[in-house]
mmCIF file of C-alpha atoms and ligand atoms in Angstrom:
data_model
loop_
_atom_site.group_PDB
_atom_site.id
_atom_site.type_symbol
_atom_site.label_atom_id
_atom_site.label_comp_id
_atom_site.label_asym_id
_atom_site.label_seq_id
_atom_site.Cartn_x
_atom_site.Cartn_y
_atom_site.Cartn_z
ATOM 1 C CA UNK A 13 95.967 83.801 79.269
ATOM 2 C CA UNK A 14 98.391 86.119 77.371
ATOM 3 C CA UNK A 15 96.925 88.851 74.692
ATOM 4 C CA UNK A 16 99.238 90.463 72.281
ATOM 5 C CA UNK A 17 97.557 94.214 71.509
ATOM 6 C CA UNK A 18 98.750 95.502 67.984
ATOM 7 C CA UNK A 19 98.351 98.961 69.324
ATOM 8 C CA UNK A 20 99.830 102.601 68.452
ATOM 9 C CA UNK A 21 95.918 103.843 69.038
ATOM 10 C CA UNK A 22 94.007 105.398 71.855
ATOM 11 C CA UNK A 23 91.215 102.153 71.944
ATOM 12 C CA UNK A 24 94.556 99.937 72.196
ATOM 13 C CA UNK A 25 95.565 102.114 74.513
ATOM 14 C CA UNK A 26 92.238 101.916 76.654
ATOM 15 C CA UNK A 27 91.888 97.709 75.532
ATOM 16 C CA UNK A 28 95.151 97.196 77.566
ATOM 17 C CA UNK A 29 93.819 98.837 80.749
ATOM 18 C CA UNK A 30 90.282 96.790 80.597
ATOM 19 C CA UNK A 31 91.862 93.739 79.959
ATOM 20 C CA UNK A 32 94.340 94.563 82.831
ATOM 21 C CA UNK A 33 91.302 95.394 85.346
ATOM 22 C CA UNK A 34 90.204 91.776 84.705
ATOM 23 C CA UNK A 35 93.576 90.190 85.230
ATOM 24 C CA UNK A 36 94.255 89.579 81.543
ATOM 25 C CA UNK A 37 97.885 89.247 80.957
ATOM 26 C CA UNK A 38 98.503 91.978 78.011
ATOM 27 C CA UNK A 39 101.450 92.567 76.093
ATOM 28 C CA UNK A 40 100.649 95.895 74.095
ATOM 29 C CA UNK A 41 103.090 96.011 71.050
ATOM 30 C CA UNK A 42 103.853 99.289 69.206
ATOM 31 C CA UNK A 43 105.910 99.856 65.697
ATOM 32 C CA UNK A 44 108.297 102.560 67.563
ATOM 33 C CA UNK A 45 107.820 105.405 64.992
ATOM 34 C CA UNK A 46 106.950 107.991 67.359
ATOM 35 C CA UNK A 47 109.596 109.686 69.241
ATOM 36 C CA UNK A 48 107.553 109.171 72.979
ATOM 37 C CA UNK A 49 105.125 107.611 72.904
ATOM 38 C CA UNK A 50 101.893 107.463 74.913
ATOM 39 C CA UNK A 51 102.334 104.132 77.077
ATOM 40 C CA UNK A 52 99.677 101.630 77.398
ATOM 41 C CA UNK A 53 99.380 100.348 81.125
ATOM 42 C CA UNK A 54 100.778 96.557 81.460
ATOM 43 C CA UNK A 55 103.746 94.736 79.190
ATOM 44 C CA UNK A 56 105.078 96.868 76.604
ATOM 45 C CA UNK A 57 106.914 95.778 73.290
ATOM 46 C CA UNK A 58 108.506 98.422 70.920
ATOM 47 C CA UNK A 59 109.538 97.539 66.988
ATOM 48 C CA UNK A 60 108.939 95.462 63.943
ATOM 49 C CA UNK A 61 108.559 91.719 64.331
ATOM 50 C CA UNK A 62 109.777 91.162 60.876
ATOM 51 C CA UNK A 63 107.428 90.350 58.797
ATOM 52 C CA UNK A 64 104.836 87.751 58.436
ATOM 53 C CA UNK A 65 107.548 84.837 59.384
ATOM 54 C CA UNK A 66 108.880 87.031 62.394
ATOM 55 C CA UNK A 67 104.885 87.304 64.215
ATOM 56 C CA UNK A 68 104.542 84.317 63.486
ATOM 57 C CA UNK A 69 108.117 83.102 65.997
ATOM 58 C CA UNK A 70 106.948 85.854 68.404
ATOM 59 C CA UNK A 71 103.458 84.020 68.548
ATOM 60 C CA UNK A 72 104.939 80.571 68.877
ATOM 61 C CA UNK A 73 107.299 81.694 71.147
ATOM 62 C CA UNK A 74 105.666 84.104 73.712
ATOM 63 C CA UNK A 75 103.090 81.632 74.857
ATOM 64 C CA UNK A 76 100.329 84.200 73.300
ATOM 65 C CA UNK A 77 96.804 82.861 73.266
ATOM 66 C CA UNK A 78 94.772 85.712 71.543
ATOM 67 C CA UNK A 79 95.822 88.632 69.381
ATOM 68 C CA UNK A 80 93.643 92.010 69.213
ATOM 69 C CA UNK A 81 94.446 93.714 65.990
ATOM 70 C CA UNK A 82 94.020 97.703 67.334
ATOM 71 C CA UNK A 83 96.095 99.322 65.012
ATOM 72 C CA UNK A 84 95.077 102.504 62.709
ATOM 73 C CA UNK A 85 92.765 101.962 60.284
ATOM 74 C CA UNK A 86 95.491 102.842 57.861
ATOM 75 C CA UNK A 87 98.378 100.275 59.042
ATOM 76 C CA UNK A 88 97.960 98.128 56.533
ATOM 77 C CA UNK A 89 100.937 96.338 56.573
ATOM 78 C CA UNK A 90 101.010 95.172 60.330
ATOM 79 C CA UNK A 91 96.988 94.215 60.349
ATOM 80 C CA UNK A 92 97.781 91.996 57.058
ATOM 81 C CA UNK A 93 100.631 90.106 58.866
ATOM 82 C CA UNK A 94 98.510 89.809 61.553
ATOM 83 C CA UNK A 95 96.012 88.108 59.608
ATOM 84 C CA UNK A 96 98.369 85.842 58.107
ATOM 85 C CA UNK A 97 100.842 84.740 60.859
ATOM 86 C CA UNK A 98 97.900 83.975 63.479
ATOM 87 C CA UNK A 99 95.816 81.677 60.416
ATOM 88 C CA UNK A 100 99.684 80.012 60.417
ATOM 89 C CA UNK A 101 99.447 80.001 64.271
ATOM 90 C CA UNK A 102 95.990 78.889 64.396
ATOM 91 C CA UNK A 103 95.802 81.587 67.269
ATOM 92 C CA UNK A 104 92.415 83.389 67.576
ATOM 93 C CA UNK A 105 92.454 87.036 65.715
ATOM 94 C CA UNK A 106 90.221 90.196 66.452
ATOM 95 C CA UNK A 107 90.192 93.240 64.658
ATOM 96 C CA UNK A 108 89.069 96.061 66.942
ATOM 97 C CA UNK A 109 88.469 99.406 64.408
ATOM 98 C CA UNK A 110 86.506 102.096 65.092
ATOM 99 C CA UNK A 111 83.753 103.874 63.093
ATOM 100 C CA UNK A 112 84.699 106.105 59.891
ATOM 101 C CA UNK A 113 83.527 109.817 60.300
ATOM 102 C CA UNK A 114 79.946 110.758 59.071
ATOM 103 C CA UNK A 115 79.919 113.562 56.204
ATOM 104 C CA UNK A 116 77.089 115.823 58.006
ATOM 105 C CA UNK A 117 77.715 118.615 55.539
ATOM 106 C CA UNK A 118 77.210 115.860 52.373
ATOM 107 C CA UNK A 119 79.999 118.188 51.016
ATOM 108 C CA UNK A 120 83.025 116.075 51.159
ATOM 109 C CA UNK A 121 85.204 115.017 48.604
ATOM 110 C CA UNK A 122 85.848 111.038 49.236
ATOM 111 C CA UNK A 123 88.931 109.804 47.429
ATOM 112 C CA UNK A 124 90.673 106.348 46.957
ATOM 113 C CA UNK A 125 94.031 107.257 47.780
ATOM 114 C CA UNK A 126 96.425 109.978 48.799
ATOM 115 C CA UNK A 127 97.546 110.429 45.371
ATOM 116 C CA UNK A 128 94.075 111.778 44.248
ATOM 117 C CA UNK A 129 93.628 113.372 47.348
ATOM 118 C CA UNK A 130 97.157 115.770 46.253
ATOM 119 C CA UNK A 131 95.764 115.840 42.573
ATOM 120 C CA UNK A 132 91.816 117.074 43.952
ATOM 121 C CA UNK A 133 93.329 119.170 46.800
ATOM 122 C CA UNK A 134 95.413 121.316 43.913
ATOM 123 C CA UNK A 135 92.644 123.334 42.860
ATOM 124 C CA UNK A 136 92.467 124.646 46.317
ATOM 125 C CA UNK A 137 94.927 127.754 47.488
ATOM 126 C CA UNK A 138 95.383 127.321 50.801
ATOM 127 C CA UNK A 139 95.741 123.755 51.914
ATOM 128 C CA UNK A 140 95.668 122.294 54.973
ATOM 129 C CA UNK A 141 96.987 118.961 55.228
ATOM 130 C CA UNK A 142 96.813 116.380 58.005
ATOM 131 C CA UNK A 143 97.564 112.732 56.486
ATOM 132 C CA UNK A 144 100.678 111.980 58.331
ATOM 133 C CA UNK A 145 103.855 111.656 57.744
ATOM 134 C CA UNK A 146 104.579 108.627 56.181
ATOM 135 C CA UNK A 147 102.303 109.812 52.581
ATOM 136 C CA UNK A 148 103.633 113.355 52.903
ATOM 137 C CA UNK A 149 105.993 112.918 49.602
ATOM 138 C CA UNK A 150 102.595 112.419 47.500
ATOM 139 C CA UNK A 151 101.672 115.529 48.066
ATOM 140 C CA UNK A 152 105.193 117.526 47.271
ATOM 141 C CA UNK A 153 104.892 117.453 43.888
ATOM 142 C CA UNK A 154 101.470 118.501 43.313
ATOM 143 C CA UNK A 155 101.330 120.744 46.200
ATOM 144 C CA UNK A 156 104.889 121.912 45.598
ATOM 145 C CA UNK A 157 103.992 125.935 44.272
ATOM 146 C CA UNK A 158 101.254 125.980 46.849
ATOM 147 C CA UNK A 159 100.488 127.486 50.289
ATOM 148 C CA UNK A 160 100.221 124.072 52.647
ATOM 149 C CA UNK A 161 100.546 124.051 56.382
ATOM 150 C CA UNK A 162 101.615 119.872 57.536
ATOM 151 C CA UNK A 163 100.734 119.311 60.921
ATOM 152 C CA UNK A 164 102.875 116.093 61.892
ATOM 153 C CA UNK A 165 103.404 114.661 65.432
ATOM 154 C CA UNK A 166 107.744 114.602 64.567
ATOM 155 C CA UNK A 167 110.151 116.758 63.229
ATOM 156 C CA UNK A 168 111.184 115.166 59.769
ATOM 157 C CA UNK A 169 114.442 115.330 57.700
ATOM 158 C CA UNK A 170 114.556 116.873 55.040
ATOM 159 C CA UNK A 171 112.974 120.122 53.283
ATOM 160 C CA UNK A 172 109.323 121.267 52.290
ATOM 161 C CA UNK A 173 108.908 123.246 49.386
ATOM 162 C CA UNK A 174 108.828 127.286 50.186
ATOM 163 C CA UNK A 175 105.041 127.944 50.756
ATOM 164 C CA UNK A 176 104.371 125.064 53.025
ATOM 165 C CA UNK A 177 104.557 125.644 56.978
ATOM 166 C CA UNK A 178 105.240 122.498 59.045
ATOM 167 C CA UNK A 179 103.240 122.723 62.785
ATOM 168 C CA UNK A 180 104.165 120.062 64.892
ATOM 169 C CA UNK A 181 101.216 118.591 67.121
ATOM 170 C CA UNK A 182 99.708 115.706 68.574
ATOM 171 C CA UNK A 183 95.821 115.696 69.167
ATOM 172 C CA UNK A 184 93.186 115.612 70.842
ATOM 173 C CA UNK A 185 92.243 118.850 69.189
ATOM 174 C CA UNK A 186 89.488 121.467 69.700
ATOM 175 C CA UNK A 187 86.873 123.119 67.044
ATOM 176 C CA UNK A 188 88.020 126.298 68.822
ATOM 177 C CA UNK A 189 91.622 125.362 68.397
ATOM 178 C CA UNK A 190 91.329 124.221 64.863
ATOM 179 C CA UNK A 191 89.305 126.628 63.819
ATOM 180 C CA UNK A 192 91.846 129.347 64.687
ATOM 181 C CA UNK A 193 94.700 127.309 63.100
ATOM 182 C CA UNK A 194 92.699 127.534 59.849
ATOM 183 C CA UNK A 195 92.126 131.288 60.092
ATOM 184 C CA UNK A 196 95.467 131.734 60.903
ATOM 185 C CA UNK A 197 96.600 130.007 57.464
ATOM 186 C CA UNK A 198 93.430 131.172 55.348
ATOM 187 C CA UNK A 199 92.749 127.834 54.776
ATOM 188 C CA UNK A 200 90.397 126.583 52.219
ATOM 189 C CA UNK A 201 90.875 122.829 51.793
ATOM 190 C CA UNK A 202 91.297 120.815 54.139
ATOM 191 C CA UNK A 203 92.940 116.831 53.272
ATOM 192 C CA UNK A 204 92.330 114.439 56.209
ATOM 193 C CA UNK A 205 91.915 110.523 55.482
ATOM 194 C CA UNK A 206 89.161 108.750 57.137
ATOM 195 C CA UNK A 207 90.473 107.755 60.895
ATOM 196 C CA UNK A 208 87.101 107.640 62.812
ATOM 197 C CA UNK A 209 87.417 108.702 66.030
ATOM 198 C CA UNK A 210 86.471 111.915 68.293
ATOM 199 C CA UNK A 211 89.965 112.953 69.314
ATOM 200 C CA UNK A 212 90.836 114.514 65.658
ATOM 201 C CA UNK A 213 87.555 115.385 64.437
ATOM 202 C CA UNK A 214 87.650 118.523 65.684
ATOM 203 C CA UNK A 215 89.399 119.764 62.038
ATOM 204 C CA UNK A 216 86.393 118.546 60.340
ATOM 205 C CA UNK A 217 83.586 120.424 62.337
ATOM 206 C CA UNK A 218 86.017 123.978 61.611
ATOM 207 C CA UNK A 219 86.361 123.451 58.270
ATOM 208 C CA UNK A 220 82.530 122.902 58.289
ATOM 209 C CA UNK A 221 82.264 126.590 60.212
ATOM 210 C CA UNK A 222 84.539 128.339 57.585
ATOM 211 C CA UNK A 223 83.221 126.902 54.442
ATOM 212 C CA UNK A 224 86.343 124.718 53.270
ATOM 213 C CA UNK A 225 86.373 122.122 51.889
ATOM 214 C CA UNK A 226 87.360 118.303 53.135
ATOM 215 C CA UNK A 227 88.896 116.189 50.774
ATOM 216 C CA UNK A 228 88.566 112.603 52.733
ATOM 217 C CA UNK A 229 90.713 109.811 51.358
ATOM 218 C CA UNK A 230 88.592 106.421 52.407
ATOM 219 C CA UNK A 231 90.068 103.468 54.614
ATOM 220 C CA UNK A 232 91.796 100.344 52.743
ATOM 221 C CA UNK A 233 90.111 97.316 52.775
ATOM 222 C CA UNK A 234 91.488 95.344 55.665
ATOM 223 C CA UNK A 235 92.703 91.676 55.544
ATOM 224 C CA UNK A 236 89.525 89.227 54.384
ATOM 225 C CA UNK A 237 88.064 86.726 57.125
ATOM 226 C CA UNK A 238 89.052 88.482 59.918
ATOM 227 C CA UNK A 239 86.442 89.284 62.476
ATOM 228 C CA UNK A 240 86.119 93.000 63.473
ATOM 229 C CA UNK A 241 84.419 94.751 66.031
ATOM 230 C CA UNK A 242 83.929 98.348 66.683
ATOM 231 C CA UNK A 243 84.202 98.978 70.260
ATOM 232 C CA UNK A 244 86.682 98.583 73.088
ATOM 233 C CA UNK A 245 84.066 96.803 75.093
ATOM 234 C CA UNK A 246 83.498 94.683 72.387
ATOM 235 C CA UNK A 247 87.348 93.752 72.205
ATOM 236 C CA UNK A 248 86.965 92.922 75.626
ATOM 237 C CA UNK A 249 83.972 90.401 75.264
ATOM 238 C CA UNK A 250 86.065 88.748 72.451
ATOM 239 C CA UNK A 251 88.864 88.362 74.864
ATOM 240 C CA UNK A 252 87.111 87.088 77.911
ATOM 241 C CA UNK A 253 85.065 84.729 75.876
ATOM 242 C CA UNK A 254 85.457 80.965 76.222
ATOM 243 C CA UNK A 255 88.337 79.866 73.761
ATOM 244 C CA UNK A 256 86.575 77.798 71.609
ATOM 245 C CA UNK A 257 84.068 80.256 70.364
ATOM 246 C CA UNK A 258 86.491 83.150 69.395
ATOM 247 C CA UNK A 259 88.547 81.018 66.019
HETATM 248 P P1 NAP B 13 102.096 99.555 58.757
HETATM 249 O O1 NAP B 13 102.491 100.280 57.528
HETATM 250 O O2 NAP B 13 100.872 98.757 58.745
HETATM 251 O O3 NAP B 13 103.271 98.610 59.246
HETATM 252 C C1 NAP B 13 104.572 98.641 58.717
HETATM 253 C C2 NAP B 13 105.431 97.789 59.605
HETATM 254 O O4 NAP B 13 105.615 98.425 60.871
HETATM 255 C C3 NAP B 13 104.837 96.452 59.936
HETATM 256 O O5 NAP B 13 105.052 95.515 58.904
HETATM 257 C C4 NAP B 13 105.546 96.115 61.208
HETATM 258 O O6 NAP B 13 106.890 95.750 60.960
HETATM 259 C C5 NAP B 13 105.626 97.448 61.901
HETATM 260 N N1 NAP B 13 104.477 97.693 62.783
HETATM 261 C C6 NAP B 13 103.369 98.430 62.536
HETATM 262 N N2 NAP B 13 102.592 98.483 63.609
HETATM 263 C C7 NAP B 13 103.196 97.740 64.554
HETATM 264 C C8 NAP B 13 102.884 97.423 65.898
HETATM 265 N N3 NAP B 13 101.744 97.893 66.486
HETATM 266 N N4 NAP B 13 103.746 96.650 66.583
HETATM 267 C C9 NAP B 13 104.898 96.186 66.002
HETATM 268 N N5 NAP B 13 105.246 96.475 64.748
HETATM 269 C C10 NAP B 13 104.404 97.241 64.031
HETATM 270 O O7 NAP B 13 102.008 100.572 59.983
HETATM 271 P P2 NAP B 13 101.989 102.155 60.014
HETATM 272 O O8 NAP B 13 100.853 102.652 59.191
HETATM 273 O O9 NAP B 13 103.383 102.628 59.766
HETATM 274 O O10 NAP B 13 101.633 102.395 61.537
HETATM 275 C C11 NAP B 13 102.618 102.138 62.524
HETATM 276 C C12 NAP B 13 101.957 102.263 63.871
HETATM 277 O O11 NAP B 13 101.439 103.567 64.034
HETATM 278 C C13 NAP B 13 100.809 101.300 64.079
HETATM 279 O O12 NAP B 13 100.975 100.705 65.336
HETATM 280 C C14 NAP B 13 99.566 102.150 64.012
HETATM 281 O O13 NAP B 13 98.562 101.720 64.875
HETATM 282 C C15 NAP B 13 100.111 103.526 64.428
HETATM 283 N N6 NAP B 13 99.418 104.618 63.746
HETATM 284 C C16 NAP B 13 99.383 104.640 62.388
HETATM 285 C C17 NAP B 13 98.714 105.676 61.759
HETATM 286 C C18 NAP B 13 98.621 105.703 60.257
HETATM 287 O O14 NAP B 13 98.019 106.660 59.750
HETATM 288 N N7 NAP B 13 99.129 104.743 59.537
HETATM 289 C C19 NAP B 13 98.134 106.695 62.523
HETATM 290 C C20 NAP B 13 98.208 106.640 63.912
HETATM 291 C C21 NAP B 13 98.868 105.597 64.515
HETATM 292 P P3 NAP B 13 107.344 94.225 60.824
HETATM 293 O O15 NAP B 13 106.876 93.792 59.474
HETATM 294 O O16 NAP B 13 108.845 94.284 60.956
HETATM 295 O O17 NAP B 13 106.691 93.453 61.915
#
């Protein structure tokens, strides 16, 4: 039996070594936007399929039985085609995300999008922004006379307005850690979007200590029909479960 992992996440990460341990063939695919990445253990695949219509060959073509959807909760794109080239398939589909974060202060400012996020986090002075890279040109403009420290895994092309101070880091990250980073930059609003998870949560629990505040943008809607579960383990079952039951 052959399982494609979407991956690019830590639970896709740890999926590929379960299924592994019970003699699953896995091929773990990633989009190849990080400059080195961490490798999943087993079969590795790095780069766009092309689309909708280009899953859909690599499906046909790869002899793959099952797909686990493990991406970010914010890749929309891929989990969409993924939805759409395995109904096309008729290939079983599983979409393995992990909890959103739980506001324990009831402070936090829940937004729709990163655009609202940039137009909320303005009234702050000291911004601390941890989106990513790829919706880092919504916030130039609004941001653009403020004092904003990026933290981004890559070095990027191209130039940040004056105030803003690019750190380059990849998690897991500490309170103690993030706590100190936000001292450092007297930072009073913090702009995360809602990735679930304990390896970047850290952020959340310092800006907690210090009194800033969080401006969370919420998850997209994922693809409609598609089952989800929560937990590695869970992944797992679906995978080693008789064929039939898992369409
Ligand atoms: P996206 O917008 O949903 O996808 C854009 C395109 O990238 C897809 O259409 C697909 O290209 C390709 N792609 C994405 N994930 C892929 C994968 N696992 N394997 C092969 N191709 C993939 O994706 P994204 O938000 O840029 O995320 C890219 C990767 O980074 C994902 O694997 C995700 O798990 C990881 N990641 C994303 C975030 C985030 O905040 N978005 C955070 C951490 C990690 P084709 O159409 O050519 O197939």
């Amino acid at each position: 039996m052959t399982v494609l992992v979407l991956g690019g996440t830590g639970e896709a990460r740890a999926l590929a070594q379960l299924l592994c341990d019970n003699e699953v063939d896995v091929v773990s695919s990633l989009a190849g936007r990080v400059r080195n990445p961490r490798l999943p253990v087993g079969a590795v695949r790095i780069g766009g399929f092309g689309g909708v219509a280009g899953l859909h060959v690599y499906l046909r073509t790869h002899g793959v039985d099952a797909v686990v959807d493990a991406t970010h909760p914010f890749a929309e794109g891929i989990s969409a085609n993924a939805a759409e080239a395995c109904r096309a398939a008729r290939i079983p589909l599983v979409r393995l995300q992990r909890p959103g974060w739980t506001d324990n202060t009831g402070g936090w400012i829940r937004v729709a999008c990163h655009d609202e996020a940039a137009r909320v986090a303005a009234g702050g002075s000291g911004v601390f922004l941890t989106t990513g890279r790829q919706t880092l040109d919504r916030f130039v403009e609004p941001l653009g006379k403020h004092r904003v420290v990026v933290r981004i895994v890559d070095p990027l092309d191209g130039e940040f307005p004056p105030g803003w101070t690019v750190v380059h880091a990849r998690g897991p990250y500490t309170f103690d850690s993030e706590r100190t980073l936000m001292r450092e930059y007297d930072v009073d609003t913090l702009v995360t979007k809602d990735s679930g998870g304990d390896l970047t949560r850290a952020k959340l629990d310092a800006a907690a200590d210090l009194g800033a505040r969080v401006i969370m943008v919420n998850r997209p809607v994922g693809p409609p029909g598609v089952r989800t579960v929560a937990t590695v383990g869970d992944a797992v079952a679906w995978v080693l479960e008789p064929a039939v039951s898992r369409i």
